[in-house]
Amino acid sequence: MAPIPGSGLAKGLAVTLRTMTRKTVTEQYPDAQPDLAPRTRGVIGLFEENCTVCMLCARECPDWCIYIDSHKETVPAATPGGRERSRNVLDRFAIDFSLCMYCGICIEVCPFDALFWSPEFEYAETDIRDLTHERDKLREWMWTVPAPPALDPGAEEPKEIAAARKSAEKLAAQQTPPVTEPHADEQVRAAEGPTRAQGDSQQQTDQPRPSSPSSPSSPSSPSSPSTSRPTSPPSDRPAAGDRSQPDPSASARPGTEPQPKQEGQE
């Protein structure tokens, strides 16, 4: 079917009529600043204190737009008789943003967190040679770097923070003396009290008791299972608990003296 002449113009006018009554969404820049995303790649900020002049960012940059100069200084020994050490001192750190393609490789490979993304984007220049910014300008952009987003509630704690926290807890445990509860000794004594009483009563139960005809639980009663003893054939030797008669074999034992007879006994 052939298209109707003027249908395309009618569709375009219909779109125009629908949008004429809507509110405009145009942002009046530079009077109104745009709302940037949290991870906007504007410029690169330098935290100079963390830079160790390892040159990894300059070597890994695919555009070779990072320029670093440094020199070595000798650090005296910290202790007498120690060895002197040398360290790198940063002289120049510059980035040519006319060559930079904002890939972020330099930030990723930095092992000491000296480079960060800043959302600043208003650094246009009339001369292309002015787009090479030195470390002073990079340092100013560092203070515009937003704070990192918070971790998820179930995320694992960073290893650096976990190691520092464990070291602090271990040091605090070594310096703090163990705290003893004031009632700990009383609790221990209360726990040991029934055990000691039970042991004493057991010893008293094992000792022989004098027999009485009126007591049904005497040791001679066969109905008491706890104090029953196996019967043995009668012998002339007196019982172990009977001290009224001397042991006839005591006089035959070397180093023993016969016991005197008690009054009223023959």
PDB file of C-alpha atoms in Angstrom:
ATOM      1  CA  MET A   1       0.000   0.000   0.000  1.00  0.00           C
ATOM      2  CA  ALA A   2       1.449   3.336  -0.988  1.00  0.00           C
ATOM      3  CA  PRO A   3       2.034   5.827   1.841  1.00  0.00           C
ATOM      4  CA  ILE A   4      -0.307   8.739   2.081  1.00  0.00           C
ATOM      5  CA  PRO A   5       1.322  11.951   0.933  1.00  0.00           C
ATOM      6  CA  GLY A   6       2.181  14.192   3.903  1.00  0.00           C
ATOM      7  CA  SER A   7       1.926  11.396   6.575  1.00  0.00           C
ATOM      8  CA  GLY A   8       5.537  11.932   7.704  1.00  0.00           C
ATOM      9  CA  LEU A   9       4.962  15.627   8.143  1.00  0.00           C
ATOM     10  CA  ALA A  10       1.822  14.941  10.149  1.00  0.00           C
ATOM     11  CA  LYS A  11       3.701  12.555  12.505  1.00  0.00           C
ATOM     12  CA  GLY A  12       6.435  15.130  13.063  1.00  0.00           C
ATOM     13  CA  LEU A  13       3.935  17.861  13.846  1.00  0.00           C
ATOM     14  CA  ALA A  14       2.162  15.518  16.274  1.00  0.00           C
ATOM     15  CA  VAL A  15       5.403  15.016  18.213  1.00  0.00           C
ATOM     16  CA  THR A  16       5.979  18.762  18.246  1.00  0.00           C
ATOM     17  CA  LEU A  17       2.485  19.448  19.573  1.00  0.00           C
ATOM     18  CA  ARG A  18       2.872  16.860  22.371  1.00  0.00           C
ATOM     19  CA  THR A  19       6.187  18.337  23.602  1.00  0.00           C
ATOM     20  CA  MET A  20       5.128  21.979  23.383  1.00  0.00           C
ATOM     21  CA  THR A  21       2.988  21.692  26.519  1.00  0.00           C
ATOM     22  CA  ARG A  22       5.583  19.890  28.628  1.00  0.00           C
ATOM     23  CA  LYS A  23       8.064  21.516  31.009  1.00  0.00           C
ATOM     24  CA  THR A  24      11.541  21.999  29.572  1.00  0.00           C
ATOM     25  CA  VAL A  25      14.365  19.781  30.878  1.00  0.00           C
ATOM     26  CA  THR A  26      17.232  21.916  29.627  1.00  0.00           C
ATOM     27  CA  GLU A  27      19.811  22.699  32.352  1.00  0.00           C
ATOM     28  CA  GLN A  28      20.894  26.317  32.246  1.00  0.00           C
ATOM     29  CA  TYR A  29      24.635  25.768  32.507  1.00  0.00           C
ATOM     30  CA  PRO A  30      26.771  27.486  33.850  1.00  0.00           C
ATOM     31  CA  ASP A  31      24.117  29.193  35.977  1.00  0.00           C
ATOM     32  CA  ALA A  32      22.944  25.788  37.253  1.00  0.00           C
ATOM     33  CA  GLN A  33      25.538  23.124  37.925  1.00  0.00           C
ATOM     34  CA  PRO A  34      24.713  19.628  36.613  1.00  0.00           C
ATOM     35  CA  ASP A  35      24.150  16.682  38.936  1.00  0.00           C
ATOM     36  CA  LEU A  36      27.119  14.390  38.327  1.00  0.00           C
ATOM     37  CA  ALA A  37      27.239  10.672  38.955  1.00  0.00           C
ATOM     38  CA  PRO A  38      29.186   9.511  42.040  1.00  0.00           C
ATOM     39  CA  ARG A  39      31.911   7.897  39.885  1.00  0.00           C
ATOM     40  CA  THR A  40      32.309  10.701  37.361  1.00  0.00           C
ATOM     41  CA  ARG A  41      35.717  10.789  35.686  1.00  0.00           C
ATOM     42  CA  GLY A  42      36.648  14.451  35.574  1.00  0.00           C
ATOM     43  CA  VAL A  43      40.341  14.991  36.347  1.00  0.00           C
ATOM     44  CA  ILE A  44      42.982  13.102  38.317  1.00  0.00           C
ATOM     45  CA  GLY A  45      43.933  14.338  41.770  1.00  0.00           C
ATOM     46  CA  LEU A  46      47.333  13.677  43.371  1.00  0.00           C
ATOM     47  CA  PHE A  47      47.859  12.867  47.074  1.00  0.00           C
ATOM     48  CA  GLU A  48      51.535  13.733  47.182  1.00  0.00           C
ATOM     49  CA  GLU A  49      52.264  12.265  50.627  1.00  0.00           C
ATOM     50  CA  ASN A  50      51.456   8.742  49.395  1.00  0.00           C
ATOM     51  CA  CYS A  51      53.594   8.929  46.250  1.00  0.00           C
ATOM     52  CA  THR A  52      56.839   6.927  46.473  1.00  0.00           C
ATOM     53  CA  VAL A  53      58.017   7.698  42.896  1.00  0.00           C
ATOM     54  CA  CYS A  54      57.691   4.051  41.884  1.00  0.00           C
ATOM     55  CA  MET A  55      56.974   5.155  38.275  1.00  0.00           C
ATOM     56  CA  LEU A  56      54.292   2.504  37.772  1.00  0.00           C
ATOM     57  CA  CYS A  57      51.684   5.034  36.627  1.00  0.00           C
ATOM     58  CA  ALA A  58      54.067   6.583  34.066  1.00  0.00           C
ATOM     59  CA  ARG A  59      55.108   3.185  32.696  1.00  0.00           C
ATOM     60  CA  GLU A  60      51.589   1.811  32.424  1.00  0.00           C
ATOM     61  CA  CYS A  61      50.032   4.918  30.859  1.00  0.00           C
ATOM     62  CA  PRO A  62      49.148   4.018  27.232  1.00  0.00           C
ATOM     63  CA  ASP A  63      49.371   7.683  26.129  1.00  0.00           C
ATOM     64  CA  TRP A  64      52.608   8.541  27.962  1.00  0.00           C
ATOM     65  CA  CYS A  65      51.000  11.693  29.342  1.00  0.00           C
ATOM     66  CA  ILE A  66      52.450  11.499  32.888  1.00  0.00           C
ATOM     67  CA  TYR A  67      55.776  13.203  33.602  1.00  0.00           C
ATOM     68  CA  ILE A  68      57.651  12.452  36.849  1.00  0.00           C
ATOM     69  CA  ASP A  69      61.013  13.780  38.076  1.00  0.00           C
ATOM     70  CA  SER A  70      62.675  12.905  41.375  1.00  0.00           C
ATOM     71  CA  HIS A  71      65.990  12.701  43.207  1.00  0.00           C
ATOM     72  CA  LYS A  72      67.406  10.564  46.026  1.00  0.00           C
ATOM     73  CA  GLU A  73      68.143  11.751  49.525  1.00  0.00           C
ATOM     74  CA  THR A  74      70.125  10.000  52.241  1.00  0.00           C
ATOM     75  CA  VAL A  75      68.272   9.382  55.472  1.00  0.00           C
ATOM     76  CA  PRO A  76      70.529   9.183  58.566  1.00  0.00           C
ATOM     77  CA  ALA A  77      70.428   6.087  60.743  1.00  0.00           C
ATOM     78  CA  ALA A  78      67.683   6.000  63.320  1.00  0.00           C
ATOM     79  CA  THR A  79      69.900   4.282  65.936  1.00  0.00           C
ATOM     80  CA  PRO A  80      73.601   4.699  66.698  1.00  0.00           C
ATOM     81  CA  GLY A  81      75.645   2.363  64.557  1.00  0.00           C
ATOM     82  CA  GLY A  82      72.759   1.777  62.146  1.00  0.00           C
ATOM     83  CA  ARG A  83      72.897   1.917  58.376  1.00  0.00           C
ATOM     84  CA  GLU A  84      71.951   4.997  56.402  1.00  0.00           C
ATOM     85  CA  ARG A  85      69.100   4.647  53.921  1.00  0.00           C
ATOM     86  CA  SER A  86      68.070   6.486  50.783  1.00  0.00           C
ATOM     87  CA  ARG A  87      64.590   7.507  49.652  1.00  0.00           C
ATOM     88  CA  ASN A  88      63.074   9.086  46.553  1.00  0.00           C
ATOM     89  CA  VAL A  89      61.885  12.680  46.742  1.00  0.00           C
ATOM     90  CA  LEU A  90      59.292  13.885  44.239  1.00  0.00           C
ATOM     91  CA  ASP A  91      60.315  16.964  42.215  1.00  0.00           C
ATOM     92  CA  ARG A  92      57.682  17.040  39.467  1.00  0.00           C
ATOM     93  CA  PHE A  93      54.403  15.263  38.787  1.00  0.00           C
ATOM     94  CA  ALA A  94      52.478  16.528  35.767  1.00  0.00           C
ATOM     95  CA  ILE A  95      49.669  15.152  33.606  1.00  0.00           C
ATOM     96  CA  ASP A  96      48.989  16.349  30.061  1.00  0.00           C
ATOM     97  CA  PHE A  97      45.189  16.258  29.803  1.00  0.00           C
ATOM     98  CA  SER A  98      45.360  17.061  26.100  1.00  0.00           C
ATOM     99  CA  LEU A  99      46.664  13.483  25.638  1.00  0.00           C
ATOM    100  CA  CYS A 100      44.873  11.743  28.498  1.00  0.00           C
ATOM    101  CA  MET A 101      42.024   9.468  27.397  1.00  0.00           C
ATOM    102  CA  TYR A 102      40.678   8.953  30.966  1.00  0.00           C
ATOM    103  CA  CYS A 103      41.202   5.197  30.994  1.00  0.00           C
ATOM    104  CA  GLY A 104      42.039   5.146  34.724  1.00  0.00           C
ATOM    105  CA  ILE A 105      44.939   2.693  34.398  1.00  0.00           C
ATOM    106  CA  CYS A 106      47.266   4.957  36.368  1.00  0.00           C
ATOM    107  CA  ILE A 107      44.800   5.020  39.276  1.00  0.00           C
ATOM    108  CA  GLU A 108      44.336   1.255  39.217  1.00  0.00           C
ATOM    109  CA  VAL A 109      48.049   0.358  39.185  1.00  0.00           C
ATOM    110  CA  CYS A 110      49.097   2.820  41.904  1.00  0.00           C
ATOM    111  CA  PRO A 111      50.033   0.562  44.872  1.00  0.00           C
ATOM    112  CA  PHE A 112      49.980   3.352  47.474  1.00  0.00           C
ATOM    113  CA  ASP A 113      46.688   5.154  46.643  1.00  0.00           C
ATOM    114  CA  ALA A 114      48.254   8.397  45.481  1.00  0.00           C
ATOM    115  CA  LEU A 115      45.927   9.034  42.493  1.00  0.00           C
ATOM    116  CA  PHE A 116      42.146   9.513  42.636  1.00  0.00           C
ATOM    117  CA  TRP A 117      39.317  10.509  40.320  1.00  0.00           C
ATOM    118  CA  SER A 118      37.910  13.987  40.880  1.00  0.00           C
ATOM    119  CA  PRO A 119      34.526  15.071  39.463  1.00  0.00           C
ATOM    120  CA  GLU A 120      35.968  18.467  38.426  1.00  0.00           C
ATOM    121  CA  PHE A 121      35.534  19.051  34.702  1.00  0.00           C
ATOM    122  CA  GLU A 122      35.870  22.831  34.309  1.00  0.00           C
ATOM    123  CA  TYR A 123      39.525  23.050  33.332  1.00  0.00           C
ATOM    124  CA  ALA A 124      39.228  24.248  29.727  1.00  0.00           C
ATOM    125  CA  GLU A 125      42.044  26.431  28.421  1.00  0.00           C
ATOM    126  CA  THR A 126      42.431  28.660  25.422  1.00  0.00           C
ATOM    127  CA  ASP A 127      45.899  27.249  24.725  1.00  0.00           C
ATOM    128  CA  ILE A 128      46.479  23.524  24.430  1.00  0.00           C
ATOM    129  CA  ARG A 129      49.848  23.874  26.109  1.00  0.00           C
ATOM    130  CA  ASP A 130      48.138  24.998  29.306  1.00  0.00           C
ATOM    131  CA  LEU A 131      46.400  21.611  29.660  1.00  0.00           C
ATOM    132  CA  THR A 132      49.561  20.154  31.198  1.00  0.00           C
ATOM    133  CA  HIS A 133      48.848  20.583  34.907  1.00  0.00           C
ATOM    134  CA  GLU A 134      51.597  20.354  37.511  1.00  0.00           C
ATOM    135  CA  ARG A 135      51.427  18.767  40.942  1.00  0.00           C
ATOM    136  CA  ASP A 136      50.216  21.968  42.632  1.00  0.00           C
ATOM    137  CA  LYS A 137      47.061  21.969  40.538  1.00  0.00           C
ATOM    138  CA  LEU A 138      46.649  18.215  40.940  1.00  0.00           C
ATOM    139  CA  ARG A 139      46.928  18.698  44.696  1.00  0.00           C
ATOM    140  CA  GLU A 140      44.097  21.249  44.663  1.00  0.00           C
ATOM    141  CA  TRP A 141      41.873  18.790  42.792  1.00  0.00           C
ATOM    142  CA  MET A 142      42.593  16.164  45.425  1.00  0.00           C
ATOM    143  CA  TRP A 143      40.373  17.993  47.943  1.00  0.00           C
ATOM    144  CA  THR A 144      37.390  17.737  45.589  1.00  0.00           C
ATOM    145  CA  VAL A 145      37.530  13.932  45.543  1.00  0.00           C
ATOM    146  CA  PRO A 146      34.286  12.554  47.090  1.00  0.00           C
ATOM    147  CA  ALA A 147      34.374  10.117  49.967  1.00  0.00           C
ATOM    148  CA  PRO A 148      34.226   6.436  49.032  1.00  0.00           C
ATOM    149  CA  PRO A 149      30.780   4.834  49.211  1.00  0.00           C
ATOM    150  CA  ALA A 150      29.883   2.882  52.303  1.00  0.00           C
ATOM    151  CA  LEU A 151      30.328  -0.870  52.238  1.00  0.00           C
ATOM    152  CA  ASP A 152      27.377  -3.222  52.179  1.00  0.00           C
ATOM    153  CA  PRO A 153      26.228  -4.403  55.622  1.00  0.00           C
ATOM    154  CA  GLY A 154      27.247  -7.972  54.783  1.00  0.00           C
ATOM    155  CA  ALA A 155      30.564  -7.067  53.151  1.00  0.00           C
ATOM    156  CA  GLU A 156      33.832  -8.422  54.471  1.00  0.00           C
ATOM    157  CA  GLU A 157      35.917  -6.073  56.571  1.00  0.00           C
ATOM    158  CA  PRO A 158      39.009  -4.709  54.775  1.00  0.00           C
ATOM    159  CA  LYS A 159      42.155  -6.677  55.564  1.00  0.00           C
ATOM    160  CA  GLU A 160      44.088  -3.592  56.641  1.00  0.00           C
ATOM    161  CA  ILE A 161      41.418  -2.549  59.141  1.00  0.00           C
ATOM    162  CA  ALA A 162      40.989  -6.120  60.436  1.00  0.00           C
ATOM    163  CA  ALA A 163      44.755  -6.535  60.975  1.00  0.00           C
ATOM    164  CA  ALA A 164      45.003  -3.182  62.770  1.00  0.00           C
ATOM    165  CA  ARG A 165      42.013  -3.983  64.978  1.00  0.00           C
ATOM    166  CA  LYS A 166      43.387  -7.409  65.961  1.00  0.00           C
ATOM    167  CA  SER A 167      46.780  -5.891  66.814  1.00  0.00           C
ATOM    168  CA  ALA A 168      45.135  -3.227  68.978  1.00  0.00           C
ATOM    169  CA  GLU A 169      43.001  -5.805  70.809  1.00  0.00           C
ATOM    170  CA  LYS A 170      46.021  -8.043  71.423  1.00  0.00           C
ATOM    171  CA  LEU A 171      48.058  -5.137  72.786  1.00  0.00           C
ATOM    172  CA  ALA A 172      45.193  -4.044  75.032  1.00  0.00           C
ATOM    173  CA  ALA A 173      44.790  -7.594  76.354  1.00  0.00           C
ATOM    174  CA  GLN A 174      48.491  -7.758  77.236  1.00  0.00           C
ATOM    175  CA  GLN A 175      48.461  -4.427  79.074  1.00  0.00           C
ATOM    176  CA  THR A 176      45.201  -4.952  80.982  1.00  0.00           C
ATOM    177  CA  PRO A 177      45.487  -7.313  84.022  1.00  0.00           C
ATOM    178  CA  PRO A 178      42.880 -10.077  84.313  1.00  0.00           C
ATOM    179  CA  VAL A 179      39.786  -8.919  86.176  1.00  0.00           C
ATOM    180  CA  THR A 180      38.625 -11.282  88.934  1.00  0.00           C
ATOM    181  CA  GLU A 181      35.071 -11.173  90.200  1.00  0.00           C
ATOM    182  CA  PRO A 182      34.723 -10.423  93.949  1.00  0.00           C
ATOM    183  CA  HIS A 183      32.382 -13.349  94.515  1.00  0.00           C
ATOM    184  CA  ALA A 184      34.407 -15.855  92.523  1.00  0.00           C
ATOM    185  CA  ASP A 185      36.015 -17.384  95.653  1.00  0.00           C
ATOM    186  CA  GLU A 186      32.667 -17.714  97.356  1.00  0.00           C
ATOM    187  CA  GLN A 187      31.204 -19.448  94.335  1.00  0.00           C
ATOM    188  CA  VAL A 188      34.109 -21.893  94.266  1.00  0.00           C
ATOM    189  CA  ARG A 189      33.708 -22.648  97.962  1.00  0.00           C
ATOM    190  CA  ALA A 190      29.977 -23.138  97.568  1.00  0.00           C
ATOM    191  CA  ALA A 191      30.602 -25.546  94.705  1.00  0.00           C
ATOM    192  CA  GLU A 192      33.178 -27.529  96.702  1.00  0.00           C
ATOM    193  CA  GLY A 193      31.134 -27.557  99.947  1.00  0.00           C
ATOM    194  CA  PRO A 194      28.649 -30.350  99.081  1.00  0.00           C
ATOM    195  CA  THR A 195      31.457 -32.466  97.676  1.00  0.00           C
ATOM    196  CA  ARG A 196      33.493 -32.252 100.862  1.00  0.00           C
ATOM    197  CA  ALA A 197      30.458 -32.953 103.048  1.00  0.00           C
ATOM    198  CA  GLN A 198      29.600 -36.001 100.979  1.00  0.00           C
ATOM    199  CA  GLY A 199      33.160 -37.288 101.281  1.00  0.00           C
ATOM    200  CA  ASP A 200      33.140 -36.866 105.060  1.00  0.00           C
ATOM    201  CA  SER A 201      29.834 -38.685 105.393  1.00  0.00           C
ATOM    202  CA  GLN A 202      31.171 -41.528 103.249  1.00  0.00           C
ATOM    203  CA  GLN A 203      34.184 -41.906 105.528  1.00  0.00           C
ATOM    204  CA  GLN A 204      31.965 -41.906 108.589  1.00  0.00           C
ATOM    205  CA  THR A 205      29.745 -44.582 107.017  1.00  0.00           C
ATOM    206  CA  ASP A 206      32.713 -46.858 106.327  1.00  0.00           C
ATOM    207  CA  GLN A 207      33.823 -46.809 109.970  1.00  0.00           C
ATOM    208  CA  PRO A 208      32.379 -49.625 112.139  1.00  0.00           C
ATOM    209  CA  ARG A 209      29.668 -48.699 114.582  1.00  0.00           C
ATOM    210  CA  PRO A 210      28.912 -50.408 117.928  1.00  0.00           C
ATOM    211  CA  SER A 211      26.104 -52.885 117.735  1.00  0.00           C
ATOM    212  CA  SER A 212      22.888 -52.303 119.705  1.00  0.00           C
ATOM    213  CA  PRO A 213      20.004 -54.722 119.948  1.00  0.00           C
ATOM    214  CA  SER A 214      17.388 -51.954 119.676  1.00  0.00           C
ATOM    215  CA  SER A 215      18.762 -50.460 116.436  1.00  0.00           C
ATOM    216  CA  PRO A 216      17.385 -52.225 113.352  1.00  0.00           C
ATOM    217  CA  SER A 217      20.109 -50.740 111.113  1.00  0.00           C
ATOM    218  CA  SER A 218      23.108 -52.036 113.104  1.00  0.00           C
ATOM    219  CA  PRO A 219      26.076 -53.485 111.202  1.00  0.00           C
ATOM    220  CA  SER A 220      25.225 -56.987 112.487  1.00  0.00           C
ATOM    221  CA  SER A 221      21.734 -56.857 111.025  1.00  0.00           C
ATOM    222  CA  PRO A 222      21.516 -58.919 107.834  1.00  0.00           C
ATOM    223  CA  SER A 223      18.691 -56.715 106.501  1.00  0.00           C
ATOM    224  CA  SER A 224      21.001 -53.707 105.933  1.00  0.00           C
ATOM    225  CA  PRO A 225      22.472 -54.040 102.421  1.00  0.00           C
ATOM    226  CA  SER A 226      24.803 -51.034 102.725  1.00  0.00           C
ATOM    227  CA  THR A 227      26.671 -52.400 105.835  1.00  0.00           C
ATOM    228  CA  SER A 228      26.500 -56.152 105.186  1.00  0.00           C
ATOM    229  CA  ARG A 229      29.822 -57.969 105.177  1.00  0.00           C
ATOM    230  CA  PRO A 230      30.599 -61.474 103.888  1.00  0.00           C
ATOM    231  CA  THR A 231      30.505 -64.032 106.652  1.00  0.00           C
ATOM    232  CA  SER A 232      33.741 -65.743 107.650  1.00  0.00           C
ATOM    233  CA  PRO A 233      34.317 -68.918 109.693  1.00  0.00           C
ATOM    234  CA  PRO A 234      34.592 -68.384 113.475  1.00  0.00           C
ATOM    235  CA  SER A 235      38.080 -67.956 114.813  1.00  0.00           C
ATOM    236  CA  ASP A 236      39.704 -67.230 118.138  1.00  0.00           C
ATOM    237  CA  ARG A 237      40.967 -63.815 116.908  1.00  0.00           C
ATOM    238  CA  PRO A 238      38.787 -60.965 118.217  1.00  0.00           C
ATOM    239  CA  ALA A 239      36.973 -58.631 115.889  1.00  0.00           C
ATOM    240  CA  ALA A 240      38.676 -55.565 114.458  1.00  0.00           C
ATOM    241  CA  GLY A 241      36.455 -53.170 116.364  1.00  0.00           C
ATOM    242  CA  ASP A 242      36.698 -55.081 119.725  1.00  0.00           C
ATOM    243  CA  ARG A 243      39.498 -53.560 121.809  1.00  0.00           C
ATOM    244  CA  SER A 244      38.536 -55.227 125.125  1.00  0.00           C
ATOM    245  CA  GLN A 245      40.834 -58.236 124.655  1.00  0.00           C
ATOM    246  CA  PRO A 246      44.469 -58.004 123.651  1.00  0.00           C
ATOM    247  CA  ASP A 247      45.654 -59.597 120.484  1.00  0.00           C
ATOM    248  CA  PRO A 248      47.534 -62.815 121.467  1.00  0.00           C
ATOM    249  CA  SER A 249      49.747 -62.463 118.416  1.00  0.00           C
ATOM    250  CA  ALA A 250      50.760 -58.902 119.370  1.00  0.00           C
ATOM    251  CA  SER A 251      53.346 -60.155 121.871  1.00  0.00           C
ATOM    252  CA  ALA A 252      54.934 -62.304 119.190  1.00  0.00           C
ATOM    253  CA  ARG A 253      55.384 -59.372 116.828  1.00  0.00           C
ATOM    254  CA  PRO A 254      58.780 -57.689 117.062  1.00  0.00           C
ATOM    255  CA  GLY A 255      58.762 -54.070 118.166  1.00  0.00           C
ATOM    256  CA  THR A 256      55.291 -54.204 119.740  1.00  0.00           C
ATOM    257  CA  GLU A 257      54.345 -54.132 123.418  1.00  0.00           C
ATOM    258  CA  PRO A 258      51.351 -55.938 124.893  1.00  0.00           C
ATOM    259  CA  GLN A 259      48.455 -53.673 125.785  1.00  0.00           C
ATOM    260  CA  PRO A 260      47.528 -53.493 129.527  1.00  0.00           C
ATOM    261  CA  LYS A 261      44.277 -54.966 130.654  1.00  0.00           C
ATOM    262  CA  GLN A 262      41.452 -52.667 131.444  1.00  0.00           C
ATOM    263  CA  GLU A 263      39.899 -52.560 134.907  1.00  0.00           C
ATOM    264  CA  GLY A 264      37.230 -55.175 135.610  1.00  0.00           C
ATOM    265  CA  GLN A 265      38.627 -57.613 133.072  1.00  0.00           C
ATOM    266  CA  GLU A 266      40.665 -60.643 133.813  1.00  0.00           C
TER     267      GLU A 266
END
